[in-house]
């Protein structure tokens, strides 16, 4: 009751009205807080946080870059390796081909030589045979003439003599 | 009752009326926001359950809605303080 | 008066004598001191955190507190209400948050037990400051168009403006600061009175009577409510800050 009248008489005691001294101290505190925080205390923390973010980001970027480089290097090595491998295969193939060609050439040359030699041998053989035949024939003719001269003792005319020899040779030739 | 009525004179009657109306002021002021906040939070929980990926946004909006709704009940409380103590 | 239970008049609960200065305008009482402590504590946290970075960039101890405050304001309040372009509001909202939070938390500090915001002075001061700031921001970003957008929202048929404009005027320019202040003030005052109620109940049962067996009930309730009030302190600081963010954001962006 008394309190009620007291409160009604004294405005500032109303519990929902702000008291002057509290406003003053609150205002001083809050504005000081705002100014000091914004100008002095806040920026270093913010800057450190941003620096750290940038640093971590930079490290991640560097790691990514290193990884990409390594992958690139690996790819280049692999491609070089593959290249070398195909090169080797190509060289081997080439060598094989060359060897084959050489072999074939040699065989062909040998074949040709063989054939040539064979032909020459045959020709030689034929020539020797021919020669031997001719020699034999001429010897036989001389022999036959001598024999005939000795046997007949008289000389035959030239024509009959030649005919006789030819007959003889023919007979001898067919018998041999 | 007669005794009470006789005793209650003048300022006592005023205090009596103030006490009663203060109680009713807060009690009535709390009904609407009570229903409102219940509905609001219920719907927010449903939304968060249906779309958990939007939970952060729903939560922020829910707190804002609670703040606005709750203001009504708090004004009722201030009226209570005013009637009872001021 | 039941069981010797007497609830103290509210002046005893919220009005504190000055340490010096009496009733003069410079009289410093518990409320004013809590504001000073909030200021010193916040600045000390950030100065201590900032000076530690020279040694190492990895946050420890107090740096974690400072950084989580900044992160919380950034991602929890600015990104949600103003948008990422409003990051320059961080120091203001940060000081708002810490100031309200620490003065609130004095509600549960043993031996102090008085939330600074259970008096109308700080909430009213901060609400008027926020009101002034969002008005200035609106004029700076949108010029005179700010009032046009706020009072005559686009996309409304013109006869409705007779109805909409007064409502918008009241809700934007009058109710906003009022509800901002009253929300914080009434929440903290209600919490304070709630705690006092259970303290008075516990005290009244501290007697040699048979009904002293009920003493544990209000005491357990008192402990639980103390925890609840810590949560309310954080929640109210968050809500005050996010509403400031919402108002500033609505001043910076034209459409509703």
Coordinates of N, CA and C in Angstrom, one line a residue, chain C residues 101-250:
Chain C
X101 N 25.3 -10.6 -23.6 CA 25.6 -11.9 -23.0 C 26.2 -11.8 -21.6
X102 N 27.2 -11.0 -21.5 CA 27.9 -11.0 -20.2 C 27.0 -10.3 -19.1
X103 N 26.3 -9.2 -19.5 CA 25.4 -8.6 -18.5 C 24.3 -9.5 -18.2
X104 N 23.9 -10.4 -19.1 CA 22.8 -11.4 -18.8 C 23.4 -12.4 -17.8
X105 N 24.6 -12.8 -18.0 CA 25.1 -13.9 -17.3 C 25.4 -13.6 -15.8
X106 N 25.4 -12.3 -15.5 CA 25.5 -11.9 -14.1 C 24.3 -12.3 -13.3
X107 N 23.2 -12.8 -14.0 CA 22.0 -13.3 -13.3 C 22.4 -14.5 -12.5
X108 N 23.3 -15.3 -12.9 CA 23.6 -16.6 -12.2 C 25.0 -16.6 -11.5
X109 N 25.7 -15.4 -11.6 CA 27.0 -15.4 -10.9 C 26.7 -15.4 -9.4
X110 N 27.3 -16.3 -8.7 CA 27.0 -16.3 -7.2 C 27.5 -15.1 -6.5
X111 N 26.7 -14.6 -5.6 CA 27.1 -13.4 -4.9 C 26.7 -12.1 -5.7
X112 N 26.4 -12.2 -6.9 CA 26.0 -11.0 -7.7 C 24.5 -11.1 -8.0
X113 N 24.1 -12.2 -8.7 CA 22.7 -12.5 -8.9 C 21.8 -11.4 -9.4
X114 N 22.4 -10.7 -10.3 CA 21.5 -9.6 -10.8 C 21.8 -9.4 -12.3
X115 N 20.9 -9.7 -13.2 CA 21.1 -9.5 -14.6 C 21.1 -8.0 -14.9
X116 N 22.1 -7.5 -15.6 CA 22.1 -6.1 -15.9 C 20.9 -5.7 -16.8
X117 N 20.4 -6.6 -17.6 CA 19.3 -6.3 -18.5 C 18.0 -6.4 -17.8
X118 N 17.9 -6.7 -16.5 CA 16.6 -6.7 -15.9 C 16.2 -5.3 -15.5
X119 N 17.1 -4.4 -15.8 CA 16.7 -3.0 -15.7 C 16.5 -2.5 -17.1
X120 N 15.6 -1.5 -17.2 CA 15.3 -1.1 -18.6 C 16.4 -0.3 -19.3
X121 N 17.5 0.1 -18.5 CA 18.5 1.1 -19.0 C 19.2 0.5 -20.2
X122 N 19.8 -0.7 -20.1 CA 20.6 -1.2 -21.2 C 19.8 -1.6 -22.4
X123 N 18.7 -2.4 -22.2 CA 17.9 -2.8 -23.3 C 17.4 -1.5 -24.1
X124 N 16.9 -0.5 -23.4 CA 16.4 0.7 -24.1 C 17.5 1.4 -24.8
X125 N 18.7 1.5 -24.2 CA 19.8 2.1 -24.8 C 20.2 1.4 -26.1
X126 N 20.4 0.1 -26.0 CA 20.8 -0.7 -27.2 C 19.7 -0.7 -28.2
X127 N 18.5 -0.8 -27.8 CA 17.4 -0.9 -28.8 C 17.3 0.5 -29.6
X128 N 17.5 1.6 -28.9 CA 17.5 2.9 -29.6 C 18.7 3.0 -30.5
X129 N 19.8 2.5 -30.0 CA 21.0 2.5 -30.9 C 20.8 1.7 -32.2
X130 N 20.2 0.5 -32.0 CA 19.9 -0.3 -33.2 C 18.9 0.4 -34.1
X131 N 17.9 1.0 -33.5 CA 16.9 1.7 -34.3 C 17.5 2.8 -35.1
X132 N 18.4 3.6 -34.4 CA 19.1 4.7 -35.1 C 20.0 4.1 -36.2
X133 N 20.6 3.0 -35.9 CA 21.6 2.5 -36.9 C 20.8 2.0 -38.1
X134 N 19.7 1.3 -37.9 CA 19.0 0.8 -39.1 C 18.4 1.9 -39.9
X135 N 17.9 2.9 -39.2 CA 17.4 4.1 -40.0 C 18.5 4.7 -40.9
X136 N 19.7 5.0 -40.2 CA 20.8 5.6 -41.0 C 21.2 4.7 -42.1
X137 N 21.3 3.4 -41.8 CA 21.7 2.5 -42.9 C 20.8 2.5 -44.1
X138 N 19.4 2.5 -43.7 CA 18.4 2.5 -44.8 C 18.6 3.7 -45.6
X139 N 18.8 4.9 -45.0 CA 18.9 6.1 -45.8 C 20.2 6.1 -46.6
X140 N 21.2 5.6 -46.0 CA 22.5 5.5 -46.7 C 22.4 4.6 -48.0
X141 N 21.8 3.5 -47.8 CA 21.8 2.5 -48.9 C 20.7 2.8 -49.9
X142 N 19.6 3.4 -49.5 CA 18.5 3.5 -50.4 C 18.0 5.0 -50.6
X143 N 18.6 5.9 -49.8 CA 18.2 7.3 -49.9 C 16.8 7.4 -49.4
X144 N 16.0 8.4 -50.0 CA 14.7 8.6 -49.5 C 13.8 7.4 -49.9
X145 N 14.2 6.6 -50.9 CA 13.5 5.5 -51.3 C 13.3 4.5 -50.2
X146 N 14.1 4.6 -49.2 CA 14.0 3.7 -48.0 C 12.6 3.8 -47.4
X147 N 12.2 5.1 -47.1 CA 10.9 5.3 -46.5 C 9.8 4.9 -47.4
X148 N 10.0 5.2 -48.7 CA 9.0 4.8 -49.6 C 8.8 3.3 -49.6
X149 N 9.9 2.6 -49.7 CA 9.8 1.1 -49.7 C 9.2 0.6 -48.3
X150 N 9.6 1.2 -47.2 CA 9.2 0.7 -45.9 C 7.7 1.0 -45.7
X151 N 7.2 2.2 -46.2 CA 5.9 2.6 -45.9 C 4.9 2.2 -47.0
X152 N 5.4 2.1 -48.2 CA 4.5 1.7 -49.3 C 5.1 0.5 -50.0
X153 N 4.9 -0.7 -49.4 CA 5.6 -1.8 -50.0 C 5.0 -2.1 -51.4
X154 N 5.9 -2.4 -52.3 CA 5.5 -2.6 -53.7 C 4.7 -3.8 -53.9
X155 N 3.8 -3.8 -54.9 CA 3.0 -5.0 -55.2 C 1.7 -5.0 -54.4
X156 N 1.3 -3.9 -53.8 CA 0.1 -3.9 -53.0 C -0.9 -2.9 -53.8
X157 N -2.2 -3.4 -54.0 CA -3.1 -2.5 -54.7 C -3.3 -1.2 -53.9
X158 N -3.4 -0.1 -54.6 CA -3.3 1.2 -53.9 C -4.3 1.5 -52.9
X159 N -5.6 1.0 -53.0 CA -6.5 1.3 -51.9 C -6.0 0.7 -50.5
X160 N -5.3 -0.4 -50.6 CA -4.8 -1.0 -49.4 C -3.8 -0.2 -48.6
X161 N -3.2 0.8 -49.3 CA -2.2 1.6 -48.7 C -2.8 2.3 -47.5
X162 N -4.1 2.6 -47.5 CA -4.7 3.3 -46.4 C -4.6 2.4 -45.1
X163 N -4.6 1.1 -45.4 CA -4.5 0.2 -44.3 C -3.1 -0.2 -44.0
X164 N -2.3 -0.4 -45.1 CA -1.0 -1.0 -44.9 C 0.0 0.1 -44.3
X165 N -0.1 1.3 -44.8 CA 0.9 2.3 -44.5 C 1.0 2.6 -43.0
X166 N -0.2 2.8 -42.3 CA -0.1 3.0 -40.9 C 0.5 1.8 -40.1
X167 N 0.1 0.6 -40.6 CA 0.6 -0.6 -39.9 C 2.1 -0.7 -40.1
X168 N 2.5 -0.5 -41.3 CA 4.0 -0.6 -41.6 C 4.7 0.5 -40.8
X169 N 4.1 1.7 -40.7 CA 4.8 2.7 -40.0 C 5.0 2.3 -38.5
X170 N 3.9 1.9 -37.9 CA 3.9 1.5 -36.5 C 4.9 0.3 -36.3
X171 N 4.7 -0.7 -37.2 CA 5.5 -1.9 -36.9 C 7.0 -1.7 -37.2
X172 N 7.3 -0.8 -38.2 CA 8.7 -0.7 -38.5 C 9.4 0.4 -37.6
X173 N 8.8 1.5 -37.4 CA 9.5 2.6 -36.7 C 9.2 2.7 -35.2
X174 N 8.1 2.1 -34.8 CA 7.7 2.2 -33.4 C 7.9 0.9 -32.6
X175 N 7.3 -0.2 -33.2 CA 7.2 -1.4 -32.5 C 8.6 -2.1 -32.4
X176 N 9.4 -1.9 -33.5 CA 10.7 -2.6 -33.6 C 11.6 -2.2 -32.4
X177 N 11.9 -1.0 -32.1 CA 12.8 -0.7 -31.0 C 12.1 -1.1 -29.6
X178 N 10.8 -0.8 -29.6 CA 10.1 -1.1 -28.3 C 10.1 -2.6 -28.0
X179 N 9.8 -3.4 -29.0 CA 9.7 -4.9 -28.7 C 11.1 -5.4 -28.5
X180 N 12.1 -4.8 -29.2 CA 13.5 -5.3 -29.0 C 13.9 -5.0 -27.6
X181 N 13.6 -3.9 -27.0 CA 14.0 -3.6 -25.7 C 13.2 -4.4 -24.7
X182 N 11.9 -4.4 -24.9 CA 11.0 -5.1 -23.9 C 11.3 -6.6 -23.9
X183 N 11.6 -7.2 -25.0 CA 11.9 -8.6 -25.1 C 13.0 -9.0 -24.2
X184 N 14.1 -8.3 -24.3 CA 15.3 -8.6 -23.5 C 15.0 -8.3 -22.0
X185 N 14.5 -7.1 -21.8 CA 14.2 -6.6 -20.4 C 13.3 -7.6 -19.7
X186 N 12.1 -7.9 -20.3 CA 11.1 -8.7 -19.7 C 11.6 -10.2 -19.5
X187 N 12.4 -10.7 -20.4 CA 12.9 -12.0 -20.3 C 13.8 -12.1 -19.1
X188 N 14.7 -11.1 -18.9 CA 15.7 -11.2 -17.9 C 15.0 -10.9 -16.5
X189 N 14.1 -9.9 -16.5 CA 13.4 -9.6 -15.3 C 12.6 -10.8 -14.8
X190 N 11.9 -11.5 -15.8 CA 11.0 -12.6 -15.4 C 11.9 -13.8 -14.9
X191 N 13.1 -14.0 -15.5 CA 14.0 -15.0 -15.0 C 14.5 -14.7 -13.6
X192 N 14.8 -13.4 -13.4 CA 15.3 -13.0 -12.1 C 14.2 -13.2 -11.0
X193 N 13.0 -12.8 -11.3 CA 11.9 -13.0 -10.4 C 11.6 -14.5 -10.1
X194 N 11.7 -15.3 -11.2 CA 11.5 -16.7 -11.1 C 12.5 -17.3 -10.1
X195 N 13.8 -16.9 -10.3 CA 14.8 -17.4 -9.4 C 14.6 -17.0 -7.9
X196 N 14.2 -15.7 -7.8 CA 14.0 -15.1 -6.5 C 12.8 -15.9 -5.8
X197 N 11.8 -16.2 -6.6 CA 10.6 -16.9 -6.0 C 11.1 -18.2 -5.4
X198 N 11.9 -19.0 -6.1 CA 12.3 -20.3 -5.6 C 13.3 -20.1 -4.5
X199 N 14.1 -19.1 -4.5 CA 15.0 -18.8 -3.3 C 14.1 -18.5 -2.1
X200 N 13.1 -17.7 -2.2 CA 12.2 -17.3 -1.1 C 11.5 -18.6 -0.6
X201 N 11.1 -19.4 -1.5 CA 10.4 -20.7 -1.1 C 11.4 -21.6 -0.3
X202 N 12.6 -21.7 -0.8 CA 13.6 -22.6 -0.1 C 13.9 -22.0 1.2
X203 N 14.0 -20.7 1.3 CA 14.4 -20.0 2.5 C 13.2 -20.2 3.5
X204 N 12.0 -20.1 3.1 CA 10.8 -20.2 4.0 C 10.7 -21.6 4.6
X205 N 11.2 -22.6 3.8 CA 11.1 -23.9 4.3 C 12.3 -24.3 5.2
X206 N 13.2 -23.5 5.4 CA 14.4 -23.8 6.2 C 14.0 -23.5 7.7
X207 N 13.1 -24.4 8.2 CA 12.6 -24.2 9.5 C 12.4 -25.5 10.2
X208 N 12.2 -25.5 11.5 CA 11.9 -26.8 12.2 C 10.4 -27.0 12.3
X209 N 9.9 -27.3 11.2 CA 8.5 -27.6 11.2 C 8.3 -28.9 10.3
X210 N 7.2 -29.5 10.3 CA 7.0 -30.7 9.6 C 7.1 -30.5 8.1
X211 N 6.6 -29.3 7.7 CA 6.6 -29.1 6.2 C 8.0 -28.8 5.7
X212 N 9.1 -28.8 6.5 CA 10.4 -28.7 6.0 C 10.8 -29.8 5.1
X213 N 10.0 -30.9 5.1 CA 10.4 -32.1 4.2 C 10.2 -31.7 2.8
X214 N 9.4 -30.6 2.5 CA 9.3 -30.2 1.1 C 10.4 -29.3 0.6
X215 N 11.4 -29.0 1.5 CA 12.5 -28.1 1.1 C 13.2 -28.6 -0.2
X216 N 13.5 -29.9 -0.3 CA 14.3 -30.3 -1.5 C 13.6 -29.9 -2.8
X217 N 12.2 -29.9 -2.8 CA 11.5 -29.7 -4.1 C 11.9 -28.3 -4.7
X218 N 11.6 -27.2 -3.9 CA 12.0 -25.9 -4.5 C 13.5 -25.7 -4.7
X219 N 14.3 -26.4 -3.9 CA 15.7 -26.3 -4.1 C 16.2 -26.9 -5.4
X220 N 15.7 -28.1 -5.7 CA 16.0 -28.8 -6.9 C 15.5 -28.0 -8.1
X221 N 14.3 -27.4 -7.9 CA 13.8 -26.6 -9.0 C 14.7 -25.3 -9.2
X222 N 15.2 -24.8 -8.1 CA 16.1 -23.6 -8.2 C 17.3 -24.0 -9.0
X223 N 17.9 -25.2 -8.7 CA 19.1 -25.6 -9.5 C 18.8 -25.7 -10.9
X224 N 17.7 -26.4 -11.2 CA 17.3 -26.6 -12.6 C 17.1 -25.2 -13.3
X225 N 16.4 -24.3 -12.6 CA 16.1 -23.1 -13.2 C 17.3 -22.2 -13.5
X226 N 18.3 -22.4 -12.6 CA 19.6 -21.7 -12.8 C 20.2 -22.1 -14.1
X227 N 20.2 -23.4 -14.4 CA 20.7 -23.9 -15.7 C 19.9 -23.4 -16.8
X228 N 18.6 -23.3 -16.6 CA 17.7 -22.8 -17.6 C 18.0 -21.4 -17.9
X229 N 18.2 -20.6 -16.9 CA 18.5 -19.2 -17.1 C 19.8 -18.9 -17.8
X230 N 20.8 -19.8 -17.6 CA 22.0 -19.7 -18.4 C 21.7 -19.8 -19.9
X231 N 20.9 -20.8 -20.2 CA 20.5 -21.0 -21.6 C 19.7 -19.8 -22.1
X232 N 18.8 -19.3 -21.2 CA 18.0 -18.1 -21.6 C 19.0 -16.9 -21.9
X233 N 20.0 -16.8 -21.1 CA 20.9 -15.7 -21.3 C 21.6 -15.7 -22.6
X234 N 22.0 -16.9 -23.0 CA 22.6 -17.1 -24.4 C 21.6 -16.8 -25.4
X235 N 20.4 -17.4 -25.2 CA 19.3 -17.3 -26.3 C 18.9 -15.8 -26.5
X236 N 18.8 -15.1 -25.3 CA 18.4 -13.7 -25.5 C 19.5 -12.8 -26.2
X237 N 20.7 -13.1 -25.8 CA 21.8 -12.4 -26.5 C 21.8 -12.7 -28.0
X238 N 21.6 -14.0 -28.3 CA 21.5 -14.4 -29.7 C 20.3 -13.7 -30.4
X239 N 19.2 -13.7 -29.8 CA 18.0 -13.1 -30.4 C 18.1 -11.6 -30.6
X240 N 18.7 -11.0 -29.6 CA 18.9 -9.5 -29.7 C 19.8 -9.2 -30.9
X241 N 20.9 -10.0 -31.0 CA 21.9 -9.7 -32.0 C 21.3 -10.1 -33.4
X242 N 20.6 -11.2 -33.5 CA 20.1 -11.6 -34.8 C 18.9 -10.6 -35.2
X243 N 18.2 -10.1 -34.3 CA 17.1 -9.1 -34.7 C 17.8 -7.8 -35.2
X244 N 18.9 -7.4 -34.5 CA 19.6 -6.3 -35.0 C 20.1 -6.5 -36.4
X245 N 20.6 -7.8 -36.6 CA 21.0 -8.1 -38.0 C 19.9 -8.1 -39.0
X246 N 18.7 -8.6 -38.6 CA 17.5 -8.6 -39.5 C 17.1 -7.2 -39.8
X247 N 17.1 -6.3 -38.8 CA 16.7 -4.9 -39.1 C 17.7 -4.2 -40.0
X248 N 19.0 -4.4 -39.7 CA 20.0 -3.8 -40.6 C 19.9 -4.4 -42.0
X249 N 19.7 -5.7 -42.1 CA 19.6 -6.3 -43.4 C 18.4 -5.8 -44.2
X250 N 17.3 -5.6 -43.5 CA 16.1 -5.1 -44.2 C 16.3 -3.7 -44.6

